[in-house]
PDB file of C-alpha atoms and ligand atoms in Angstrom:
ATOM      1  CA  UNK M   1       0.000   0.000   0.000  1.00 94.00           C
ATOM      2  CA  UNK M   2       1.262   3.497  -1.188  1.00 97.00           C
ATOM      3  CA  UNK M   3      -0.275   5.885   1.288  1.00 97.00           C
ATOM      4  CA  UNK M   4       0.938   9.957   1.699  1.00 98.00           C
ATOM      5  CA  UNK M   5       0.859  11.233   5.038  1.00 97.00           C
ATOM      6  CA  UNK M   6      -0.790  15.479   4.527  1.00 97.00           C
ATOM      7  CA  UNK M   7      -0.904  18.079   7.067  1.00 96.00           C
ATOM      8  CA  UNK M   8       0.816  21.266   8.115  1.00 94.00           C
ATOM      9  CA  UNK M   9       4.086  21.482  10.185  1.00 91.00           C
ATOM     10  CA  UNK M  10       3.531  20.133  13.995  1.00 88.00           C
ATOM     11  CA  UNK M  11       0.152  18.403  12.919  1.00 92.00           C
ATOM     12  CA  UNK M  12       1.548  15.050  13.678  1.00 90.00           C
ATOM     13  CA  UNK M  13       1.655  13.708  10.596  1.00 93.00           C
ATOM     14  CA  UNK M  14       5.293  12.236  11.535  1.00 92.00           C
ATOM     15  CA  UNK M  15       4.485  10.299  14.232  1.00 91.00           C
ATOM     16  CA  UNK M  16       1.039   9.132  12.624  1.00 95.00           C
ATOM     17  CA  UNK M  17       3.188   7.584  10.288  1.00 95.00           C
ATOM     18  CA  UNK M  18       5.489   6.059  11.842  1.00 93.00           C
ATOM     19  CA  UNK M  19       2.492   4.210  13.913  1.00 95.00           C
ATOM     20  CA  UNK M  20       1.140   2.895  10.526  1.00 95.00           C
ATOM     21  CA  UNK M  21       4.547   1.991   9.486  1.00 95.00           C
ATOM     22  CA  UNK M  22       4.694  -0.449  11.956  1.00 95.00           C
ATOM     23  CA  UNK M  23       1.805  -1.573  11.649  1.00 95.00           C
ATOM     24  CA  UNK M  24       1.746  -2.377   7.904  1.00 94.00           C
ATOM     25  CA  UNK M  25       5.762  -3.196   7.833  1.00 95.00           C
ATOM     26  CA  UNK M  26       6.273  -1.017   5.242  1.00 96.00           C
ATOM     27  CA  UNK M  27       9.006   2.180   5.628  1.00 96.00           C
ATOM     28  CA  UNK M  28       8.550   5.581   6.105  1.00 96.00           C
ATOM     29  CA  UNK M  29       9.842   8.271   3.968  1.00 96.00           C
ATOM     30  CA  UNK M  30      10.127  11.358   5.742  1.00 95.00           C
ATOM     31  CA  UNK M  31      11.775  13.769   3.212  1.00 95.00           C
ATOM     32  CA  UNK M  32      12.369  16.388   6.397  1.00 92.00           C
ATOM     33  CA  UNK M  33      14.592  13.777   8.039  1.00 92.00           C
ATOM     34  CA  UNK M  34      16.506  13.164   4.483  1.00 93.00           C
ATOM     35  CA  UNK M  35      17.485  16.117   4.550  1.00 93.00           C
ATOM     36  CA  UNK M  36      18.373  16.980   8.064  1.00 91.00           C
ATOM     37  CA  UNK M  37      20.944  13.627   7.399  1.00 91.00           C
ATOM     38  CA  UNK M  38      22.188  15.042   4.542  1.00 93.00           C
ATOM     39  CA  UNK M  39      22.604  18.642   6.075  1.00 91.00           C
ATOM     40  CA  UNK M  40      24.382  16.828   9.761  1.00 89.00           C
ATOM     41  CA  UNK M  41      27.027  15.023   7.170  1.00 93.00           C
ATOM     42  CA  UNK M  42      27.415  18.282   4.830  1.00 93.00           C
ATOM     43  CA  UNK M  43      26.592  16.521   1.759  1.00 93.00           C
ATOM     44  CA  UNK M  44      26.368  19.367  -0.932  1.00 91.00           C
ATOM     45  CA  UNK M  45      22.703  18.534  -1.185  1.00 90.00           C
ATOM     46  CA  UNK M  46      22.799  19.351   2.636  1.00 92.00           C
ATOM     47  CA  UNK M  47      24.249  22.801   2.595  1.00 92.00           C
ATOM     48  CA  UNK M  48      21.968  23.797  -0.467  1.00 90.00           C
ATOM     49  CA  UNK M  49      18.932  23.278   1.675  1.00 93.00           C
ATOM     50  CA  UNK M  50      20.072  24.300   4.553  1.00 91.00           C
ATOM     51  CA  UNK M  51      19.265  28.127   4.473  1.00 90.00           C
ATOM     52  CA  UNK M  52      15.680  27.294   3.154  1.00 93.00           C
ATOM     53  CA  UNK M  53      14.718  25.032   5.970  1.00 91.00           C
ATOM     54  CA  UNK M  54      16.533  27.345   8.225  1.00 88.00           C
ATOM     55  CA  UNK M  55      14.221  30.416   7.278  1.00 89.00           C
ATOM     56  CA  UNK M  56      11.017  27.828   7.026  1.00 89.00           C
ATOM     57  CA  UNK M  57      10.540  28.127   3.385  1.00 92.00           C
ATOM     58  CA  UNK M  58      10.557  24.766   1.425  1.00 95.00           C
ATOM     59  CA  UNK M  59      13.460  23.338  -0.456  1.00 96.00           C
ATOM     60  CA  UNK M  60      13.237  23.472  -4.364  1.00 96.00           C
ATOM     61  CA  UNK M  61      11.151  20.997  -6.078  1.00 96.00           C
ATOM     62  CA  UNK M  62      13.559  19.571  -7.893  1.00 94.00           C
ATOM     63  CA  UNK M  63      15.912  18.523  -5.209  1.00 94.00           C
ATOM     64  CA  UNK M  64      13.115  16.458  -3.031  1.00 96.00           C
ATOM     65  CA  UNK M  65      11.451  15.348  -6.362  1.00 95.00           C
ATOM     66  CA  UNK M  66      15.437  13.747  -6.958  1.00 93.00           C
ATOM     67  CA  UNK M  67      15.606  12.030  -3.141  1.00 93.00           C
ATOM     68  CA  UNK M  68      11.916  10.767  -3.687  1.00 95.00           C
ATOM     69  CA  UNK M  69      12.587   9.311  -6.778  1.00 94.00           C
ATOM     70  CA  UNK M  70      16.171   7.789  -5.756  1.00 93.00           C
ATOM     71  CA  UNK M  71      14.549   6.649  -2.388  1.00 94.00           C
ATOM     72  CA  UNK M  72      11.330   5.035  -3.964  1.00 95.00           C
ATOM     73  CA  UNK M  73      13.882   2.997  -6.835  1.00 93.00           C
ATOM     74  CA  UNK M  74      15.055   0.931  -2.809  1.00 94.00           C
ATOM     75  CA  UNK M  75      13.870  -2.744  -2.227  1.00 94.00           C
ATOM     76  CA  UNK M  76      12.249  -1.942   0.371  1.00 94.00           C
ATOM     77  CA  UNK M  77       9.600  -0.234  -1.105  1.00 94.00           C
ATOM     78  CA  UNK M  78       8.656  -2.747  -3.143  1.00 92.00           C
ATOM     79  CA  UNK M  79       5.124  -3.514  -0.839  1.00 92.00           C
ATOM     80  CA  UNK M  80       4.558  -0.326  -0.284  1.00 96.00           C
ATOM     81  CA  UNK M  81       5.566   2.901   1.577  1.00 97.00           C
ATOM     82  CA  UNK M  82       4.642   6.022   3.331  1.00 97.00           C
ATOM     83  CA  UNK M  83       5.534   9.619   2.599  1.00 97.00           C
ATOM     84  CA  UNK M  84       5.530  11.618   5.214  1.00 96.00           C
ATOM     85  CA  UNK M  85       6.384  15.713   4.241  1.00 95.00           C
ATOM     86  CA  UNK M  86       6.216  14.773   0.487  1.00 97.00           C
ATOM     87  CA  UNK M  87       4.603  15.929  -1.843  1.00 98.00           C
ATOM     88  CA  UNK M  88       4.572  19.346  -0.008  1.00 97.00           C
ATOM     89  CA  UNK M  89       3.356  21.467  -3.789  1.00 98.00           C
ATOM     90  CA  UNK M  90       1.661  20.153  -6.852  1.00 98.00           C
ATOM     91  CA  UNK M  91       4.552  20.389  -9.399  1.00 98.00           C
ATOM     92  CA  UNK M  92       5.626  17.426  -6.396  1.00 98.00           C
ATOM     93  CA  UNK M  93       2.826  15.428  -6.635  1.00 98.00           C
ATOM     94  CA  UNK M  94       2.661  15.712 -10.189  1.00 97.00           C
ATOM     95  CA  UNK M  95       6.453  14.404 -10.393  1.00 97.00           C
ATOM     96  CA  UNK M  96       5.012  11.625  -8.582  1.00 96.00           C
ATOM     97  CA  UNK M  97       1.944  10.709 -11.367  1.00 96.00           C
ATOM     98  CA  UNK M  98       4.736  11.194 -13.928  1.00 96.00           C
ATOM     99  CA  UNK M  99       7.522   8.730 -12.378  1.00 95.00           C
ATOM    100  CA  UNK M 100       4.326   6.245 -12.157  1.00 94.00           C
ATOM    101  CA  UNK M 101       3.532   5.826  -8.691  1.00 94.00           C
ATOM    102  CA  UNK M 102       0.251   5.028  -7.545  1.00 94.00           C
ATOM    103  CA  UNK M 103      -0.961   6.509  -4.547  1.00 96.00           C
ATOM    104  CA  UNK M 104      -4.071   4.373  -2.451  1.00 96.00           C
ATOM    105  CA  UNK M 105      -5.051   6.507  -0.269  1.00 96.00           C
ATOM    106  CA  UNK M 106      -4.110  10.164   1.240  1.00 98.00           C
ATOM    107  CA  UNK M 107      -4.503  10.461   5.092  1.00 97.00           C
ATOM    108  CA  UNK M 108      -4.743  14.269   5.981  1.00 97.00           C
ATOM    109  CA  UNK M 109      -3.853  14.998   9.206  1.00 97.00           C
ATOM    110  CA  UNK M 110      -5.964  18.385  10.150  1.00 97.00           C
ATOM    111  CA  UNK M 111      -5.032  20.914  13.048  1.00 96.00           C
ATOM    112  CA  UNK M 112      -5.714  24.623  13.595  1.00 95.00           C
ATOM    113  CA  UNK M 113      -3.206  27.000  13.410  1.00 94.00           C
ATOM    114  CA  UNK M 114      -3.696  27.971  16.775  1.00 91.00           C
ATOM    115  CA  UNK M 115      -2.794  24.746  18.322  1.00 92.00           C
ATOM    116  CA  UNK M 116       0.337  24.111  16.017  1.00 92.00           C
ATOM    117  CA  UNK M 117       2.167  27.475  17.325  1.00 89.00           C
ATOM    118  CA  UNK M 118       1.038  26.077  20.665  1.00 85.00           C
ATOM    119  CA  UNK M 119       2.654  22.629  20.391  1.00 86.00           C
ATOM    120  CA  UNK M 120       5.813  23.265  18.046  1.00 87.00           C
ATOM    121  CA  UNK M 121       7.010  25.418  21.435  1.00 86.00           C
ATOM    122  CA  UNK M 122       7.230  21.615  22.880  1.00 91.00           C
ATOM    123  CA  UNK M 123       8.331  19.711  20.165  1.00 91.00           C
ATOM    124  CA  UNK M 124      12.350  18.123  20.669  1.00 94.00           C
ATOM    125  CA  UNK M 125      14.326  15.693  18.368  1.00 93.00           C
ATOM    126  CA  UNK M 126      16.994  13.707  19.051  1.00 95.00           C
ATOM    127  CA  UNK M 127      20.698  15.316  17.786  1.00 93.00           C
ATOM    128  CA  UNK M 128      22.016  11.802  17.147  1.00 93.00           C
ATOM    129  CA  UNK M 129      19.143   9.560  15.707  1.00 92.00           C
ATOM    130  CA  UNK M 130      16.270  12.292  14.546  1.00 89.00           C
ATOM    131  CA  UNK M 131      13.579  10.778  16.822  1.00 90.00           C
ATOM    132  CA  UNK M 132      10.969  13.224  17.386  1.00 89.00           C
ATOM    133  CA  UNK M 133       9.508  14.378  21.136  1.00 92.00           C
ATOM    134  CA  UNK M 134       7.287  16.271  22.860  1.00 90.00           C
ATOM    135  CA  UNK M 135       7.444  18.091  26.168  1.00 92.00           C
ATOM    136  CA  UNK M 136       4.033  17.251  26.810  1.00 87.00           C
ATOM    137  CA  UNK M 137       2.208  14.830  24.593  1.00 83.00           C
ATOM    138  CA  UNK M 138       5.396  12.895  23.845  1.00 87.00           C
ATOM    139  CA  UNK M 139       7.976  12.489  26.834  1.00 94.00           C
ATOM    140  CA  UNK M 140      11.231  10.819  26.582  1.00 96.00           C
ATOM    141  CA  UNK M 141      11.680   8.314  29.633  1.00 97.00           C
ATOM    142  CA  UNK M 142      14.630  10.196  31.184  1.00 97.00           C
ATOM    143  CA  UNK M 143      14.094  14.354  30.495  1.00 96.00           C
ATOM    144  CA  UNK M 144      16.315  15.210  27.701  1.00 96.00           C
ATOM    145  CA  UNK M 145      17.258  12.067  26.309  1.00 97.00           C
ATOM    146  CA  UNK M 146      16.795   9.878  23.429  1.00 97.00           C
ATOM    147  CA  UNK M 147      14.671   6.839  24.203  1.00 97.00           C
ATOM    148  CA  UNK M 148      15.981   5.122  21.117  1.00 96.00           C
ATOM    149  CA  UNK M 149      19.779   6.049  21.369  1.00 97.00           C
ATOM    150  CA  UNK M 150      20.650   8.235  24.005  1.00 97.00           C
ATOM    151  CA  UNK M 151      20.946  10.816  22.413  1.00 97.00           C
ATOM    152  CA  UNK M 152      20.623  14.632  22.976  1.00 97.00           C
ATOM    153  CA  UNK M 153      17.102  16.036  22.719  1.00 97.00           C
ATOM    154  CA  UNK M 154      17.307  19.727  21.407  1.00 95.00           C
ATOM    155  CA  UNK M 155      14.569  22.114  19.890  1.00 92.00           C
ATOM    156  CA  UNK M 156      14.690  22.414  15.888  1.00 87.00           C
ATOM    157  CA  UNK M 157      16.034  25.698  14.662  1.00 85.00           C
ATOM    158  CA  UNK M 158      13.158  25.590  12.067  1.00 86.00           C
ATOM    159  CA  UNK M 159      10.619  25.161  15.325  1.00 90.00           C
ATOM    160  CA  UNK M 160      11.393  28.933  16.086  1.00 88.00           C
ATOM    161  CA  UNK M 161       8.811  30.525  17.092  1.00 87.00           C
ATOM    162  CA  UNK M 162       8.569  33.370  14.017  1.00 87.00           C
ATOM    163  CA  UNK M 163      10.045  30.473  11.891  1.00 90.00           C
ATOM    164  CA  UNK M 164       6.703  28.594  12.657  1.00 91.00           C
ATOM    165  CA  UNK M 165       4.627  30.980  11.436  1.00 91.00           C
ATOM    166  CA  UNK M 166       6.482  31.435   8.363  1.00 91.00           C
ATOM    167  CA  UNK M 167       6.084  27.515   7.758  1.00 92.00           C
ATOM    168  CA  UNK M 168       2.193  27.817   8.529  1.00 94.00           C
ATOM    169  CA  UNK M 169       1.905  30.296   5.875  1.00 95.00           C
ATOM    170  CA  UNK M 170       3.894  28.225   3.255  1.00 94.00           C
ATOM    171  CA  UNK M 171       1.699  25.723   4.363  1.00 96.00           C
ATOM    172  CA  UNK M 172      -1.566  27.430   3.442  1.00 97.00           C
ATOM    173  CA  UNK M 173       0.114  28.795   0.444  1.00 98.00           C
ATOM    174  CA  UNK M 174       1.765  25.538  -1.319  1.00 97.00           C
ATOM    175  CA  UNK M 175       0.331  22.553   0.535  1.00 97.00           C
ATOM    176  CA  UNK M 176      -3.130  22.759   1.681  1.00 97.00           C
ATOM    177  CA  UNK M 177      -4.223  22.837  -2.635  1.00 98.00           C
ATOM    178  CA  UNK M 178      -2.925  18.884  -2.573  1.00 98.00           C
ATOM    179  CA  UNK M 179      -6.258  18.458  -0.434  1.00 98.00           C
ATOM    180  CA  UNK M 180      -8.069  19.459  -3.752  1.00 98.00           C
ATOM    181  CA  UNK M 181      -5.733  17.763  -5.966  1.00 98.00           C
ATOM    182  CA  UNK M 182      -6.003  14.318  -4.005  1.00 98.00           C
ATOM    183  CA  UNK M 183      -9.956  14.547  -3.302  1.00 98.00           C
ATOM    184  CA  UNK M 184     -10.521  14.791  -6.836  1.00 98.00           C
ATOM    185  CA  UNK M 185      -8.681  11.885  -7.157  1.00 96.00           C
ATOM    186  CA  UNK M 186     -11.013  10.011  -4.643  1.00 97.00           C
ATOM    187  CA  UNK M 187      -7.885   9.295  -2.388  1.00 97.00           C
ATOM    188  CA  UNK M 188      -8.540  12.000   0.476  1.00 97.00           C
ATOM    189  CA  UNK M 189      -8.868  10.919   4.326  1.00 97.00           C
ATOM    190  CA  UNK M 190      -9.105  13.275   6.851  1.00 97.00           C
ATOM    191  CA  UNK M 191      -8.178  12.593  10.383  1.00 97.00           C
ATOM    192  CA  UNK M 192      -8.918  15.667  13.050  1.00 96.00           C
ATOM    193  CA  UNK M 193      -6.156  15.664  14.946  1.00 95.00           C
ATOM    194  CA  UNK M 194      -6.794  15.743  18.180  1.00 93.00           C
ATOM    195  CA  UNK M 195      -5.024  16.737  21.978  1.00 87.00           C
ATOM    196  CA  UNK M 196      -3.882  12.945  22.880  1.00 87.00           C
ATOM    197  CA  UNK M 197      -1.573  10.991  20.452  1.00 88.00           C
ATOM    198  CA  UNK M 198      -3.554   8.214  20.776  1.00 93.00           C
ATOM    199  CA  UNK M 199      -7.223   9.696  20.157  1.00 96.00           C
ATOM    200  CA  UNK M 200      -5.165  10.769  16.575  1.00 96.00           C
ATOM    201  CA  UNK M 201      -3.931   7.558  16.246  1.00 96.00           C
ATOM    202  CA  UNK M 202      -7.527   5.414  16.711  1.00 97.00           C
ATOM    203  CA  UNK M 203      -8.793   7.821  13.758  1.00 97.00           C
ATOM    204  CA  UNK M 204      -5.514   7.141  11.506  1.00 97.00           C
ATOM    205  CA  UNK M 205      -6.146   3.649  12.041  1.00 96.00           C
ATOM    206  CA  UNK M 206      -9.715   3.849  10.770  1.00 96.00           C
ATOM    207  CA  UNK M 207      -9.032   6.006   7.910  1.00 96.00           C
ATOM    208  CA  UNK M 208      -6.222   3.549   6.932  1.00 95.00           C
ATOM    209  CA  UNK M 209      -9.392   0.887   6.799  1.00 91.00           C
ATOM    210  CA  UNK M 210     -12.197   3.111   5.580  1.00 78.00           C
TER     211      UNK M 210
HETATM  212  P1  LIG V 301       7.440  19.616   9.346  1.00 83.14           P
HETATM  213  O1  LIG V 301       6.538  18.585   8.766  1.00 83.14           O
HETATM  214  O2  LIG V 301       7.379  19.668  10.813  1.00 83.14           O
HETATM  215  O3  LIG V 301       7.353  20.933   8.677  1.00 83.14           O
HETATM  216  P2  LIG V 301       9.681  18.366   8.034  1.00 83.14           P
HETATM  217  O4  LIG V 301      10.719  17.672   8.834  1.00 83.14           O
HETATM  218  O5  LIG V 301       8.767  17.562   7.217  1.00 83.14           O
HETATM  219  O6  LIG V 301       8.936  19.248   9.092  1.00 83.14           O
HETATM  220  O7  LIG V 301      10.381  19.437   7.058  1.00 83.14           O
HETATM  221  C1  LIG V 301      11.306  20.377   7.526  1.00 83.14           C
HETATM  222  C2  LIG V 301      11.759  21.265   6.393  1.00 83.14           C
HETATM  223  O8  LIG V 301      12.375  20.478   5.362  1.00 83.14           O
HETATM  224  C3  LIG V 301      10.654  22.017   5.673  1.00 83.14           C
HETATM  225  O9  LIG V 301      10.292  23.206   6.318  1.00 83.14           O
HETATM  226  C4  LIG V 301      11.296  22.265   4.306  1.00 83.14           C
HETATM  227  O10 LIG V 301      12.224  23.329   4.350  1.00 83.14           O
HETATM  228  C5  LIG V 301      12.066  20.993   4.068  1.00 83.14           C
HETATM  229  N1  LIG V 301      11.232  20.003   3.343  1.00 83.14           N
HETATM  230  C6  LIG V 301      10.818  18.789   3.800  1.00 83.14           C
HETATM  231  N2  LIG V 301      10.058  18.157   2.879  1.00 83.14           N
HETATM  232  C7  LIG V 301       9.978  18.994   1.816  1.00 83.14           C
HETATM  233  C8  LIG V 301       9.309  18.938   0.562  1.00 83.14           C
HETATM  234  N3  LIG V 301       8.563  17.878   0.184  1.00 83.14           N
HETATM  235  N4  LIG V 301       9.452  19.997  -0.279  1.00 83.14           N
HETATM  236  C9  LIG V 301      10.200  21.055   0.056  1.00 83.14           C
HETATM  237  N5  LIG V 301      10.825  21.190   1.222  1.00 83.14           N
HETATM  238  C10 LIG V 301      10.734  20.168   2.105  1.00 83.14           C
HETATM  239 ZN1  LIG V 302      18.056   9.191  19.228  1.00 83.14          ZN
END
C-alpha cells in the first residue's frame, strides 16, 4: 500500500506515520529527516537546503522530487511505503503521477493553526538519531534524552517561534491545494487531529481501513 501522510508542520503527521509503518511493515519516507541527514554530514545537497529550511521556506522541487525518486527505486519499497512531508506542492505530486507511482489513499492529518504554534514550542528531536519528542504529549523516559539512542534532545532551529509561522503560511500557500488535488482523485482521508496521540492515532487507524 502506497499511502501519503498530509498536514501542516507540527500536525503530527510524523508520528502518525510512523504508527502505521509499523503496523503495515512497510518504511517511512520522511523527506524532512533526508534532509536533516544530509545537512548533519554536509553533503552538498545538505548545505543547499540548509538556508531554506533554516528560514522555514521549502526546499526546491527539484531537489526532493530527486531524493523521492532515488529513495522510492530501494527494495524496500517494493510492498509499499509512506511519505511523510512529500509531496509538499503540486509540481511534487505531479512528479510523482509522472515517475508512475500510484498513490491508495491520502490520510490528511488536520489541526488549527492555533494549536500548532502552541505545540511546536514543545516539540524536541533527538541530535544523534532524529527521533521526534514532545514536552508534553510525547515524553522521553529520562528528560532530555533519546529513548531510542541516548541521544541529545534539542529544539529544531526551524521550530522557532517566528520560523513557525512562516512555515504555517507556506503551508496554506503551497500545501493545503494537494487536499483538492487528491480529493478529486477520490484518495482523500481526513483525520482531526486531536489533543492525545492516541485519540489521533484510533482515527488514523480507521481512515487507513475506511
Ligand atoms: P514539518 O513537517 O514539521 O514541517 P519536516 O521535517 O517535514 O517538518 O520538514 C522540515 C523542512 O524540510 C521544511 O520546512 C522544508 O524546508 C524541508 N522540506 C521537507 N520536505 C519537503 C518537501 N517535500 N518539499 C520542500 N521542502 C521540504
Ligand atoms: Zn536518538
Amino acid at each position: 500500500m502506497n499511502v501519503i501522510f498530509l498536514g501542516a508542520p507540527g500536525a503530527g503527521k510524523g508520528t502518525q506515520a510512523e504508527i502505521v509503518s509499523e503496523k503495515f511493515n512497510i518504511p517511512t519516507i520522511s523527506t524532512g529527516n533526508i534532509i536533516r541527514a544530509a545537512l548533519k554530514d554536509g553533503t552538498p545537497m545538505g548545505l543547499k537546503a540548509k538556508s531554506y529550511i533554516d528560514a522555514g521556506k521549502l526546499v526546491p522541487d527539484d531537489v526532493v522530487i530527486g531524493i523521492i525518486r532515488d529513495r522510492l527505486a530501494a527494495d524496500d519499497c517494493k510492498n509499499g511505503f509512506i511519505l511523510d512531508g512529500f509531496p509538499r506542492t503540486i509540481p511534487q505530486a505531479e512528479a510523482l503521477d509522472a515517475m508512475g507511482v500510484g498513490i491508495d489513499r491520502v490520510i490528511d492529518i488536520e489541526v488549527s493553526d492555533e494549536a500548532i504554534a502552541k505545540r511546536m514550542s514543545g516539540r524536541r528531536v533527538c541530535k544523534a538519531c532524529g527521533s521526534s519528542y514532545h514536552l508534553e504529549y510525547k515524553k522521553p523516559k529520562t528528560a532530555g534524552v533519546c529513548d531510542a539512542c541516548g541521544g541529545e534532545l534539542v529544539q529544531r532551529k526551524d521550530d522557532a517561534p517566528e520560523t513557525v509561522l512562516e512555515r504555517l503560511k507556506v503551508y496554506h500557500a503551497e500545501t493545503e491545494p494537494l487536499k483538492a488535488f487528491y480529493e478529486k482523485k477520490g484518495k482523500l482521508f481526513i483525520v482531526e487531529g486531536q489533543e492525545d496521540v492516541a485519540d489521533t492515532t484510533a482515527l488514523t487507524l480507521k481512515a487507513m481501513e475506511d
